[in-house]
Coordinates of N, CA and C in Angstrom, one line a residue:
M1 N 12.5 -4.5 23.7 CA 13.2 -5.6 22.9 C 14.3 -5.0 22.1
R2 N 15.3 -5.8 21.8 CA 16.5 -5.4 21.0 C 16.7 -6.4 19.9
R3 N 15.6 -6.6 19.1 CA 15.7 -7.7 18.1 C 16.7 -7.4 17.0
Y4 N 17.1 -6.2 16.9 CA 17.9 -5.8 15.7 C 19.3 -5.5 16.0
E5 N 19.8 -5.9 17.2 CA 21.2 -5.6 17.5 C 22.1 -6.2 16.4
S6 N 23.0 -5.4 15.8 CA 24.0 -5.8 14.8 C 23.3 -5.9 13.4
R7 N 22.0 -5.6 13.3 CA 21.3 -5.7 12.0 C 21.3 -4.3 11.3
V8 N 21.4 -4.3 10.0 CA 21.4 -3.1 9.2 C 20.1 -3.1 8.3
A9 N 19.4 -2.0 8.4 CA 18.1 -1.9 7.7 C 18.1 -0.7 6.8
L10 N 17.6 -0.9 5.5 CA 17.5 0.2 4.5 C 16.0 0.4 4.3
I11 N 15.5 1.6 4.5 CA 14.1 2.0 4.3 C 14.0 3.1 3.3
T12 N 13.3 2.9 2.2 CA 13.3 3.8 1.1 C 12.1 4.8 1.3
A13 N 12.4 6.0 0.8 CA 11.4 7.1 0.9 C 10.8 7.3 2.3
A14 N 11.7 7.4 3.2 CA 11.3 7.3 4.6 C 11.6 8.5 5.5
A15 N 11.6 9.7 4.9 CA 11.9 10.9 5.7 C 10.6 11.3 6.3
T16 N 9.4 10.9 5.9 CA 8.1 11.3 6.4 C 7.2 10.0 6.5
G17 N 6.1 10.2 7.1 CA 5.0 9.2 7.0 C 5.3 7.8 7.5
L18 N 4.8 6.8 6.8 CA 5.0 5.4 7.2 C 6.5 5.1 7.3
G19 N 7.3 5.4 6.3 CA 8.7 5.1 6.3 C 9.4 5.6 7.5
R20 N 9.1 6.8 7.9 CA 9.8 7.4 9.1 C 9.4 6.6 10.3
G21 N 8.1 6.3 10.4 CA 7.7 5.5 11.6 C 8.4 4.2 11.7
V22 N 8.6 3.5 10.6 CA 9.3 2.2 10.5 C 10.7 2.4 10.9
A23 N 11.4 3.5 10.4 CA 12.8 3.7 10.7 C 13.0 3.9 12.2
F24 N 12.2 4.7 12.8 CA 12.4 4.9 14.3 C 12.0 3.6 15.1
R25 N 11.0 2.9 14.6 CA 10.7 1.6 15.3 C 11.8 0.6 15.3
L26 N 12.4 0.4 14.1 CA 13.5 -0.5 14.0 C 14.8 0.0 14.8
A27 N 15.0 1.3 14.7 CA 16.1 1.9 15.4 C 15.9 1.7 16.9
S28 N 14.7 1.8 17.4 CA 14.4 1.7 18.8 C 14.7 0.3 19.3
E29 N 14.8 -0.7 18.4 CA 15.1 -2.1 18.8 C 16.5 -2.5 18.4
G30 N 17.3 -1.5 18.1 CA 18.8 -1.7 18.0 C 19.3 -1.7 16.6
A31 N 18.5 -1.5 15.6 CA 19.0 -1.6 14.2 C 19.8 -0.3 13.9
R32 N 20.7 -0.5 13.0 CA 21.4 0.6 12.3 C 20.6 0.8 11.0
V33 N 20.0 2.0 11.0 CA 19.0 2.3 9.9 C 19.5 3.3 9.0
M34 N 19.3 3.0 7.7 CA 19.6 4.0 6.6 C 18.3 4.4 6.0
V35 N 18.0 5.7 6.0 CA 16.8 6.3 5.4 C 17.2 6.9 4.1
W36 N 16.5 6.6 3.0 CA 16.6 7.3 1.8 C 15.4 8.2 1.5
D37 N 15.7 9.3 0.9 CA 14.6 10.2 0.5 C 15.2 11.3 -0.4
R38 N 14.4 11.9 -1.2 CA 14.9 13.0 -2.0 C 14.7 14.4 -1.4
D39 N 13.9 14.4 -0.3 CA 13.6 15.6 0.4 C 14.7 15.9 1.5
K40 N 15.6 16.8 1.1 CA 16.7 17.0 2.0 C 16.3 17.7 3.3
D41 N 15.4 18.6 3.3 CA 14.9 19.2 4.5 C 14.3 18.2 5.5
A42 N 13.5 17.3 4.9 CA 12.8 16.3 5.8 C 13.9 15.4 6.4
L43 N 14.9 15.1 5.6 CA 16.0 14.2 6.1 C 16.8 14.9 7.2
D44 N 16.9 16.2 7.1 CA 17.6 17.0 8.2 C 16.8 16.8 9.5
E45 N 15.4 16.8 9.4 CA 14.6 16.7 10.5 C 14.7 15.3 11.1
V46 N 14.9 14.3 10.3 CA 15.1 12.9 10.7 C 16.4 12.8 11.5
R47 N 17.4 13.4 11.0 CA 18.7 13.4 11.7 C 18.6 14.0 13.0
A48 N 18.0 15.2 13.1 CA 17.9 15.9 14.4 C 17.1 15.1 15.4
D49 N 15.9 14.5 14.9 CA 15.1 13.8 15.8 C 15.8 12.5 16.3
A50 N 16.6 11.9 15.4 CA 17.3 10.7 15.7 C 18.4 11.0 16.8
A51 N 19.0 12.1 16.6 CA 20.1 12.5 17.6 C 19.5 12.7 18.9
R52 N 18.3 13.4 19.0 CA 17.7 13.6 20.3 C 17.2 12.3 20.9
A53 N 16.8 11.4 20.1 CA 16.3 10.1 20.6 C 17.4 9.1 20.9
G54 N 18.6 9.4 20.5 CA 19.7 8.5 20.6 C 19.6 7.3 19.7
A55 N 18.9 7.5 18.5 CA 18.7 6.4 17.6 C 19.8 6.4 16.5
T56 N 20.2 5.2 16.1 CA 21.2 5.1 15.0 C 20.5 5.1 13.7
I57 N 20.3 6.3 13.1 CA 19.7 6.5 11.8 C 20.6 7.4 11.0
E58 N 21.0 6.9 9.8 CA 21.7 7.7 8.9 C 20.8 8.0 7.7
C59 N 21.1 9.1 7.0 CA 20.3 9.5 5.9 C 21.1 9.7 4.6
D60 N 20.5 9.4 3.5 CA 21.1 9.6 2.2 C 20.1 10.2 1.3
A61 N 20.4 11.4 0.7 CA 19.5 12.0 -0.2 C 19.8 11.6 -1.7
L62 N 18.7 11.0 -2.3 CA 18.9 10.6 -3.7 C 17.5 10.5 -4.4
D63 N 17.6 10.5 -5.7 CA 16.4 10.3 -6.5 C 16.3 8.8 -6.9
M64 N 15.4 8.1 -6.3 CA 15.2 6.7 -6.5 C 14.7 6.3 -7.9
L65 N 14.4 7.3 -8.7 CA 14.0 7.0 -10.1 C 15.2 7.1 -11.0
D66 N 16.4 7.3 -10.4 CA 17.6 7.3 -11.2 C 18.4 6.0 -10.8
K67 N 18.5 5.1 -11.8 CA 19.1 3.8 -11.5 C 20.5 3.9 -11.0
E68 N 21.3 4.8 -11.6 CA 22.7 4.9 -11.2 C 22.8 5.4 -9.7
Q69 N 21.9 6.4 -9.3 CA 22.0 6.8 -8.0 C 21.6 5.7 -7.0
V70 N 20.7 4.9 -7.4 CA 20.3 3.7 -6.5 C 21.5 2.8 -6.4
R71 N 22.1 2.5 -7.5 CA 23.2 1.5 -7.4 C 24.4 2.1 -6.5
N72 N 24.7 3.3 -6.7 CA 25.8 3.9 -5.9 C 25.4 4.0 -4.4
A73 N 24.2 4.3 -4.1 CA 23.8 4.4 -2.7 C 23.8 3.1 -2.0
V74 N 23.4 2.0 -2.7 CA 23.5 0.7 -2.1 C 25.0 0.3 -1.9
A75 N 25.8 0.6 -2.8 CA 27.2 0.3 -2.7 C 27.8 1.1 -1.5
R76 N 27.4 2.4 -1.3 CA 28.0 3.2 -0.2 C 27.5 2.5 1.1
L77 N 26.3 2.1 1.2 CA 25.8 1.6 2.4 C 26.5 0.3 2.8
A78 N 26.6 -0.6 1.8 CA 27.3 -1.9 2.0 C 28.8 -1.7 2.4
A79 N 29.4 -0.7 1.8 CA 30.8 -0.5 2.1 C 31.0 0.0 3.5
R80 N 30.1 0.9 3.9 CA 30.2 1.5 5.3 C 29.8 0.5 6.4
Q81 N 28.7 -0.3 6.2 CA 28.2 -1.1 7.2 C 28.6 -2.6 7.1
G82 N 29.1 -3.0 5.9 CA 29.5 -4.3 5.8 C 28.4 -5.4 5.5
R83 N 27.2 -5.0 5.6 CA 26.1 -5.9 5.4 C 24.8 -5.1 5.2
I84 N 23.8 -5.7 4.7 CA 22.4 -5.2 4.6 C 21.5 -6.3 4.9
D85 N 20.8 -6.2 6.1 CA 20.0 -7.3 6.6 C 18.5 -7.2 6.2
V86 N 18.0 -5.9 6.2 CA 16.6 -5.7 6.0 C 16.4 -4.6 5.0
L87 N 15.5 -4.9 4.0 CA 15.1 -3.9 3.0 C 13.6 -3.7 3.1
V88 N 13.2 -2.4 3.4 CA 11.8 -2.1 3.3 C 11.5 -1.2 2.1
N89 N 10.9 -1.8 1.1 CA 10.6 -1.0 -0.1 C 9.3 -0.2 0.2
N90 N 9.6 1.0 0.8 CA 8.4 1.8 1.2 C 8.0 2.8 0.1
I91 N 8.9 3.1 -0.8 CA 8.6 4.1 -1.8 C 7.3 3.8 -2.6
G92 N 6.5 4.8 -2.8 CA 5.3 4.6 -3.5 C 4.3 5.7 -3.4
G93 N 3.1 5.6 -3.9 CA 2.1 6.6 -3.8 C 1.2 6.7 -5.0
S94 N 0.1 7.2 -4.9 CA -0.9 7.3 -6.0 C -0.6 8.6 -6.9
L95 N 0.2 9.5 -6.3 CA 0.7 10.7 -7.1 C -0.5 11.6 -7.5
H96 N -1.6 11.4 -6.9 CA -2.8 12.3 -7.2 C -3.2 12.3 -8.6
V97 N -3.1 11.1 -9.3 CA -3.6 11.0 -10.6 C -5.1 11.0 -10.6
P98 N -5.8 11.3 -11.7 CA -7.3 11.3 -11.7 C -7.8 10.0 -11.2
F99 N -8.9 10.0 -10.5 CA -9.5 8.7 -10.0 C -10.1 7.9 -11.1
R100 N -10.7 8.5 -12.0 CA -11.5 7.8 -13.1 C -10.5 7.2 -14.1
F101 N -10.7 6.0 -14.5 CA -9.8 5.3 -15.4 C -9.7 6.1 -16.8
L102 N -10.8 6.5 -17.3 CA -10.8 7.1 -18.6 C -10.2 8.5 -18.6
E103 N -10.0 9.1 -17.4 CA -9.4 10.4 -17.3 C -7.9 10.3 -17.2
Q104 N -7.3 9.1 -17.0 CA -5.9 8.9 -16.8 C -5.2 8.9 -18.1
T105 N -4.0 9.4 -18.1 CA -3.1 9.4 -19.3 C -2.0 8.4 -19.2
D106 N -1.4 8.2 -20.4 CA -0.2 7.3 -20.4 C 0.8 7.8 -19.4
E107 N 1.0 9.1 -19.3 CA 2.0 9.6 -18.4 C 1.6 9.3 -17.0
D108 N 0.3 9.4 -16.6 CA -0.1 9.1 -15.3 C 0.3 7.6 -14.9
W109 N 0.0 6.7 -15.9 CA 0.4 5.3 -15.6 C 1.9 5.1 -15.5
E110 N 2.6 5.8 -16.3 CA 4.1 5.6 -16.3 C 4.7 6.1 -15.0
R111 N 4.2 7.3 -14.5 CA 4.7 7.9 -13.3 C 4.4 7.0 -12.1
V112 N 3.2 6.5 -12.0 CA 2.8 5.7 -10.9 C 3.5 4.3 -10.9
M113 N 3.6 3.7 -12.0 CA 4.3 2.4 -12.1 C 5.8 2.6 -11.8
D114 N 6.4 3.7 -12.2 CA 7.8 3.9 -11.9 C 8.1 4.0 -10.4
V115 N 7.3 4.8 -9.8 CA 7.5 5.1 -8.3 C 7.2 3.8 -7.5
N116 N 6.1 3.1 -7.8 CA 5.6 2.0 -7.0 C 6.3 0.7 -7.3
V117 N 6.7 0.5 -8.6 CA 7.2 -0.8 -9.0 C 8.7 -0.7 -9.4
T118 N 9.0 0.1 -10.5 CA 10.3 0.1 -11.0 C 11.4 0.5 -10.0
A119 N 11.1 1.5 -9.2 CA 12.1 1.9 -8.2 C 12.4 0.7 -7.2
C120 N 11.4 0.0 -6.9 CA 11.6 -1.1 -5.9 C 12.3 -2.2 -6.6
V121 N 12.1 -2.5 -7.8 CA 12.9 -3.5 -8.6 C 14.3 -3.1 -8.6
W122 N 14.6 -1.9 -8.9 CA 16.1 -1.5 -8.9 C 16.7 -1.6 -7.6
V123 N 16.1 -1.2 -6.5 CA 16.7 -1.3 -5.2 C 16.9 -2.7 -4.8
T124 N 15.9 -3.6 -5.0 CA 16.0 -5.0 -4.6 C 17.1 -5.7 -5.4
R125 N 17.2 -5.4 -6.7 CA 18.2 -6.0 -7.5 C 19.6 -5.7 -6.9
E126 N 19.8 -4.5 -6.4 CA 21.1 -4.2 -5.9 C 21.4 -4.7 -4.5
V127 N 20.3 -4.9 -3.7 CA 20.5 -5.3 -2.3 C 20.6 -6.8 -2.2
V128 N 19.8 -7.6 -3.0 CA 19.8 -9.1 -2.8 C 21.2 -9.7 -2.9
P129 N 22.1 -9.4 -3.8 CA 23.4 -10.0 -3.7 C 24.1 -9.9 -2.4
H130 N 23.9 -8.8 -1.7 CA 24.5 -8.7 -0.4 C 23.9 -9.6 0.6
M131 N 22.6 -9.8 0.5 CA 21.9 -10.7 1.4 C 22.3 -12.2 1.1
Q132 N 22.5 -12.5 -0.2 CA 22.9 -13.8 -0.6 C 24.2 -14.2 0.0
R133 N 25.2 -13.2 0.0 CA 26.5 -13.5 0.5 C 26.5 -13.8 2.0
Q134 N 25.6 -13.2 2.7 CA 25.5 -13.4 4.2 C 24.5 -14.4 4.6
R135 N 23.8 -15.0 3.5 CA 22.8 -16.1 3.8 C 21.7 -15.6 4.7
Y136 N 21.4 -14.4 4.6 CA 20.3 -13.9 5.5 C 19.7 -12.6 4.9
G137 N 18.4 -12.5 5.0 CA 17.8 -11.2 4.6 C 16.3 -11.2 4.8
R138 N 15.8 -10.0 5.0 CA 14.4 -9.8 5.2 C 14.0 -8.7 4.2
I139 N 13.1 -9.0 3.3 CA 12.6 -7.9 2.4 C 11.1 -7.8 2.6
I140 N 10.7 -6.5 2.9 CA 9.3 -6.2 3.1 C 8.9 -5.2 2.1
N141 N 7.9 -5.6 1.2 CA 7.4 -4.7 0.2 C 6.1 -4.0 0.7
M142 N 6.0 -2.8 0.5 CA 4.8 -2.0 0.9 C 3.7 -2.2 -0.1
G143 N 2.7 -3.0 0.2 CA 1.5 -3.1 -0.7 C 0.5 -2.1 -0.2
S144 N -0.8 -2.5 -0.4 CA -1.9 -1.6 0.0 C -3.2 -2.4 0.0
K145 N -4.1 -2.0 0.8 CA -5.4 -2.5 0.7 C -6.0 -2.3 -0.7
A146 N -5.6 -1.2 -1.3 CA -6.0 -0.9 -2.7 C -5.6 -2.0 -3.7
G147 N -4.4 -2.6 -3.5 CA -3.9 -3.6 -4.4 C -4.6 -4.9 -4.3
R148 N -5.3 -5.1 -3.2 CA -6.0 -6.4 -2.9 C -7.5 -6.3 -3.1
F149 N -8.1 -5.1 -2.8 CA -9.5 -5.0 -2.8 C -10.0 -3.8 -3.6
G150 N -9.2 -3.1 -4.3 CA -9.6 -1.9 -5.0 C -9.6 -0.7 -4.0
S151 N -9.9 0.5 -4.6 CA -9.8 1.7 -3.8 C -11.0 2.6 -4.1
L152 N -11.4 3.3 -3.0 CA -12.5 4.3 -3.2 C -12.0 5.7 -3.5
F153 N -10.6 5.9 -3.5 CA -10.1 7.2 -3.7 C -8.8 7.3 -4.5
A154 N -8.1 6.2 -4.6 CA -6.9 6.1 -5.4 C -7.2 5.6 -6.8
G155 N -6.5 6.1 -7.8 CA -6.8 5.7 -9.2 C -6.3 4.3 -9.5
T156 N -6.7 3.9 -10.7 CA -6.4 2.5 -11.2 C -4.9 2.3 -11.3
P157 N -4.1 3.2 -11.7 CA -2.6 2.9 -11.8 C -2.1 2.5 -10.4
Y158 N -2.5 3.1 -9.4 CA -2.0 2.8 -8.0 C -2.5 1.4 -7.6
V159 N -3.7 1.1 -7.9 CA -4.2 -0.2 -7.6 C -3.5 -1.3 -8.3
A160 N -3.2 -1.1 -9.6 CA -2.5 -2.1 -10.4 C -1.1 -2.2 -9.9
A161 N -0.4 -1.1 -9.6 CA 1.0 -1.1 -9.2 C 1.1 -1.9 -7.9
K162 N 0.2 -1.7 -6.9 CA 0.3 -2.4 -5.7 C 0.0 -3.9 -5.8
G163 N -0.9 -4.2 -6.7 CA -1.1 -5.6 -7.1 C 0.1 -6.2 -7.6
A164 N 0.8 -5.5 -8.5 CA 2.1 -6.0 -9.0 C 3.1 -6.2 -8.0
M165 N 3.2 -5.4 -7.0 CA 4.1 -5.6 -5.9 C 3.9 -6.8 -5.1
Q166 N 2.6 -7.2 -5.0 CA 2.3 -8.5 -4.3 C 2.8 -9.7 -5.1
A167 N 2.6 -9.6 -6.4 CA 3.1 -10.7 -7.3 C 4.6 -10.7 -7.2
F168 N 5.3 -9.6 -7.2 CA 6.7 -9.5 -7.1 C 7.2 -10.1 -5.8
T169 N 6.5 -9.9 -4.8 CA 6.8 -10.5 -3.5 C 6.8 -12.0 -3.6
L170 N 5.8 -12.6 -4.2 CA 5.7 -14.0 -4.3 C 6.8 -14.7 -5.0
Q171 N 7.2 -14.1 -6.1 CA 8.3 -14.6 -6.9 C 9.7 -14.5 -6.1
L172 N 9.9 -13.4 -5.5 CA 11.1 -13.2 -4.7 C 11.2 -14.2 -3.6
A173 N 10.1 -14.4 -2.9 CA 10.0 -15.4 -1.8 C 10.4 -16.8 -2.3
Q174 N 9.9 -17.1 -3.4 CA 10.1 -18.5 -4.0 C 11.6 -18.6 -4.4
E175 N 12.1 -17.6 -5.1 CA 13.4 -17.7 -5.7 C 14.6 -17.6 -4.6
F176 N 14.4 -16.7 -3.6 CA 15.5 -16.5 -2.7 C 15.3 -17.1 -1.3
G177 N 14.2 -17.8 -1.1 CA 14.1 -18.5 0.2 C 15.2 -19.4 0.5
P178 N 15.7 -20.2 -0.5 CA 16.8 -21.1 -0.3 C 18.1 -20.4 0.2
D179 N 18.2 -19.1 -0.1 CA 19.4 -18.3 0.3 C 19.2 -17.7 1.7
G180 N 18.1 -18.1 2.4 CA 17.9 -17.5 3.8 C 17.3 -16.1 3.7
I181 N 16.7 -15.8 2.6 CA 16.0 -14.5 2.4 C 14.5 -14.7 2.3
T182 N 13.8 -14.0 3.2 CA 12.3 -14.0 3.1 C 11.8 -12.7 2.5
C183 N 10.7 -12.8 1.9 CA 10.1 -11.6 1.3 C 8.6 -11.6 1.6
N184 N 8.0 -10.6 2.1 CA 6.6 -10.5 2.5 C 6.1 -9.1 2.2
T185 N 4.8 -9.0 2.1 CA 4.1 -7.8 1.8 C 3.2 -7.3 3.0
V186 N 3.3 -6.1 3.3 CA 2.4 -5.4 4.2 C 1.4 -4.6 3.5
C187 N 0.1 -4.8 3.7 CA -0.9 -4.1 3.0 C -1.7 -3.2 3.9
P188 N -1.4 -1.9 4.1 CA -2.1 -1.1 5.0 C -3.4 -0.6 4.3
G189 N -4.4 -0.3 5.2 CA -5.6 0.4 4.7 C -5.2 1.9 4.7
A190 N -6.2 2.8 4.9 CA -5.9 4.2 4.9 C -5.3 4.6 6.2
I191 N -4.0 4.8 6.3 CA -3.3 5.2 7.5 C -3.2 6.7 7.5
L192 N -3.6 7.3 8.6 CA -3.7 8.7 8.6 C -2.4 9.5 8.8
T193 N -1.6 9.4 7.8 CA -0.4 10.3 7.6 C -1.0 11.7 7.1
P194 N -0.2 12.7 7.3 CA -0.6 14.0 6.8 C -1.0 14.0 5.3
R195 N -0.3 13.2 4.5 CA -0.5 13.1 3.1 C -1.9 12.5 2.8
V196 N -2.2 11.4 3.5 CA -3.4 10.7 3.3 C -4.6 11.5 3.8
E197 N -4.4 12.2 4.9 CA -5.4 13.1 5.5 C -5.8 14.1 4.5
K198 N -4.8 14.7 3.8 CA -5.1 15.8 2.8 C -5.8 15.1 1.6
F199 N -5.4 14.0 1.2 CA -6.0 13.3 0.0 C -7.4 12.9 0.3
L200 N -7.7 12.4 1.5 CA -9.1 12.1 1.8 C -10.0 13.3 1.9
A201 N -9.4 14.4 2.4 CA -10.2 15.6 2.5 C -10.6 16.1 1.1
E202 N -9.7 15.9 0.1 CA -10.0 16.4 -1.2 C -11.0 15.5 -1.9
R203 N -11.0 14.2 -1.7 CA -11.8 13.3 -2.5 C -13.0 12.7 -1.7
H204 N -13.2 12.9 -0.4 CA -14.3 12.4 0.3 C -15.0 13.5 1.1
T205 N -16.3 13.5 1.1 CA -17.1 14.4 1.9 C -17.0 14.0 3.4
P206 N -17.3 14.8 4.4 CA -17.3 14.4 5.8 C -18.2 13.2 6.0
E207 N -19.4 13.2 5.3 CA -20.3 12.2 5.4 C -19.8 10.8 4.9
K208 N -19.0 10.9 3.8 CA -18.4 9.7 3.2 C -17.4 9.2 4.1
R209 N -16.6 10.1 4.7 CA -15.5 9.6 5.6 C -16.1 8.9 6.9
A210 N -17.3 9.5 7.4 CA -17.9 8.8 8.5 C -18.4 7.5 8.1
E211 N -18.9 7.3 6.9 CA -19.4 6.0 6.4 C -18.3 5.0 6.3
V212 N -17.1 5.5 5.8 CA -16.0 4.6 5.7 C -15.5 4.2 7.1
L213 N -15.4 5.1 8.1 CA -15.0 4.8 9.4 C -15.9 3.7 10.0
A214 N -17.2 3.8 9.8 CA -18.2 2.9 10.3 C -18.0 1.5 9.7
S215 N -17.4 1.4 8.6 CA -17.1 0.1 7.9 C -15.9 -0.6 8.4
I216 N -15.2 0.0 9.3 CA -14.0 -0.6 9.9 C -14.4 -1.2 11.2
P217 N -14.3 -2.5 11.4 CA -14.7 -3.2 12.6 C -14.1 -2.7 13.9
V218 N -12.8 -2.2 13.9 CA -12.2 -1.7 15.1 C -12.6 -0.2 15.3
R219 N -13.4 0.3 14.4 CA -13.9 1.7 14.5 C -12.9 2.8 14.7
R220 N -11.8 2.7 14.0 CA -10.8 3.8 14.0 C -10.0 3.7 12.7
Q221 N -9.3 4.8 12.4 CA -8.4 4.8 11.3 C -7.1 4.2 11.7
G222 N -6.3 3.8 10.8 CA -5.0 3.2 11.1 C -4.0 4.3 11.5
R223 N -3.0 3.9 12.2 CA -1.9 4.8 12.6 C -0.6 4.3 12.1
V224 N 0.4 5.2 12.0 CA 1.7 4.8 11.5 C 2.3 3.7 12.4
E225 N 2.0 3.8 13.7 CA 2.5 2.8 14.6 C 2.0 1.4 14.3
D226 N 0.8 1.3 13.8 CA 0.2 0.0 13.5 C 1.1 -0.7 12.4
V227 N 1.4 0.1 11.4 CA 2.2 -0.5 10.3 C 3.6 -0.7 10.7
A228 N 4.2 0.2 11.5 CA 5.6 0.0 11.9 C 5.7 -1.3 12.7
A229 N 4.7 -1.6 13.6 CA 4.8 -2.8 14.4 C 4.7 -4.1 13.5
A230 N 3.9 -4.0 12.5 CA 3.8 -5.2 11.6 C 5.1 -5.4 10.8
I231 N 5.7 -4.4 10.4 CA 6.9 -4.5 9.6 C 8.1 -4.9 10.6
A232 N 8.0 -4.4 11.8 CA 9.1 -4.8 12.8 C 9.0 -6.4 13.0
Y233 N 7.9 -7.0 13.0 CA 7.8 -8.4 13.1 C 8.3 -9.1 11.9
L234 N 7.8 -8.7 10.7 CA 8.3 -9.4 9.5 C 9.7 -9.3 9.2
A235 N 10.3 -8.2 9.7 CA 11.8 -7.9 9.5 C 12.7 -8.6 10.5
S236 N 12.1 -9.3 11.5 CA 12.9 -9.8 12.6 C 13.3 -11.3 12.3
E237 N 14.2 -11.8 13.1 CA 14.6 -13.2 13.0 C 13.4 -14.1 13.3
E238 N 12.5 -13.7 14.2 CA 11.4 -14.5 14.6 C 10.5 -14.9 13.4
A239 N 10.5 -14.1 12.4 CA 9.6 -14.3 11.2 C 10.3 -15.1 10.2
G240 N 11.3 -15.9 10.5 CA 12.1 -16.7 9.6 C 11.3 -17.7 8.8
F241 N 10.1 -18.1 9.3 CA 9.3 -19.1 8.6 C 8.1 -18.5 8.0
V242 N 8.1 -17.2 7.9 CA 7.0 -16.4 7.2 C 7.6 -15.9 5.9
N243 N 7.1 -16.4 4.8 CA 7.7 -16.1 3.5 C 6.6 -16.1 2.5
G244 N 6.6 -15.1 1.7 CA 5.5 -14.9 0.6 C 4.2 -14.6 1.2
A245 N 4.1 -14.1 2.4 CA 2.9 -13.8 3.0 C 2.4 -12.3 2.7
T246 N 1.1 -12.1 2.8 CA 0.5 -10.8 2.8 C -0.1 -10.5 4.1
L247 N 0.3 -9.5 4.8 CA -0.2 -9.1 6.1 C -1.1 -7.8 5.9
D248 N -2.4 -8.0 6.1 CA -3.4 -6.9 6.0 C -3.4 -6.1 7.3
V249 N -3.2 -4.8 7.2 CA -3.2 -3.9 8.4 C -4.3 -2.9 8.1
N250 N -5.6 -3.3 8.2 CA -6.7 -2.4 7.9 C -7.8 -2.4 8.8
G251 N -7.6 -2.9 10.0 CA -8.6 -2.9 11.0 C -9.8 -3.9 10.8
G252 N -9.6 -4.8 9.8 CA -10.7 -5.7 9.4 C -11.7 -5.1 8.4
Q253 N -11.3 -3.9 7.8 CA -12.2 -3.3 6.8 C -12.4 -4.2 5.6
A254 N -11.3 -4.9 5.2 CA -11.4 -5.8 4.1 C -10.8 -7.1 4.6
M255 N -11.5 -8.2 4.4 CA -11.0 -9.5 4.8 C -11.1 -10.5 3.7
S256 N -10.3 -11.6 3.8 CA -10.4 -12.7 2.8 C -10.0 -14.0 3.5
I257 N -10.5 -15.1 3.0 CA -10.2 -16.4 3.5 C -8.8 -16.8 3.1

């Protein structure tokens, strides 16, 4: 499929893990993709792999916790490509803060909220006016199973931050739907990226991990490709009547009516 011919997609914090998988999936369907990350070495690997695959992926190194850098990077992208059609707010993470609430500090909360919420607010604020001018846009916010159902290994700040992103999605969907812009949330379970694999190994015993696996109806852990496929749908023209939705990608481990 070439659903994204002539479309421009921005994916934040996407040099590795889920974001990288999304970038290559959208590029494989014809999108011109911009990947942001602060890890310059990882971005070099993205460039090299994209060149080998014949994918149209550009990279920009910046600190997304610096508002001015975010503003300038969006302006550069819009000037170079002439439009921004898709925004995937992928930046986030639990940042390995203590799991127990009473062990967490104000600094832990501030860091996690900045990465998972504030950075996404800044990016979205700069991108939306471009989408309004073209009367078209797709915004996908990265939520989490943790933000909907709690977590067995990520701390309270992460759970709260991902819950906030779902609420953020609902308001954006309502406010900008009339402009042709949809906004939806994807909520993965524990997808086995290298970072998550390391995190689980630190906080769960092999027995506990086996127990968790048995609780997933499809009897496997999630893969990057599972999330990339979900985002590829929500970011497409086909999903034009899907707005303010939350798509759980957790193998049925947690369900709701």
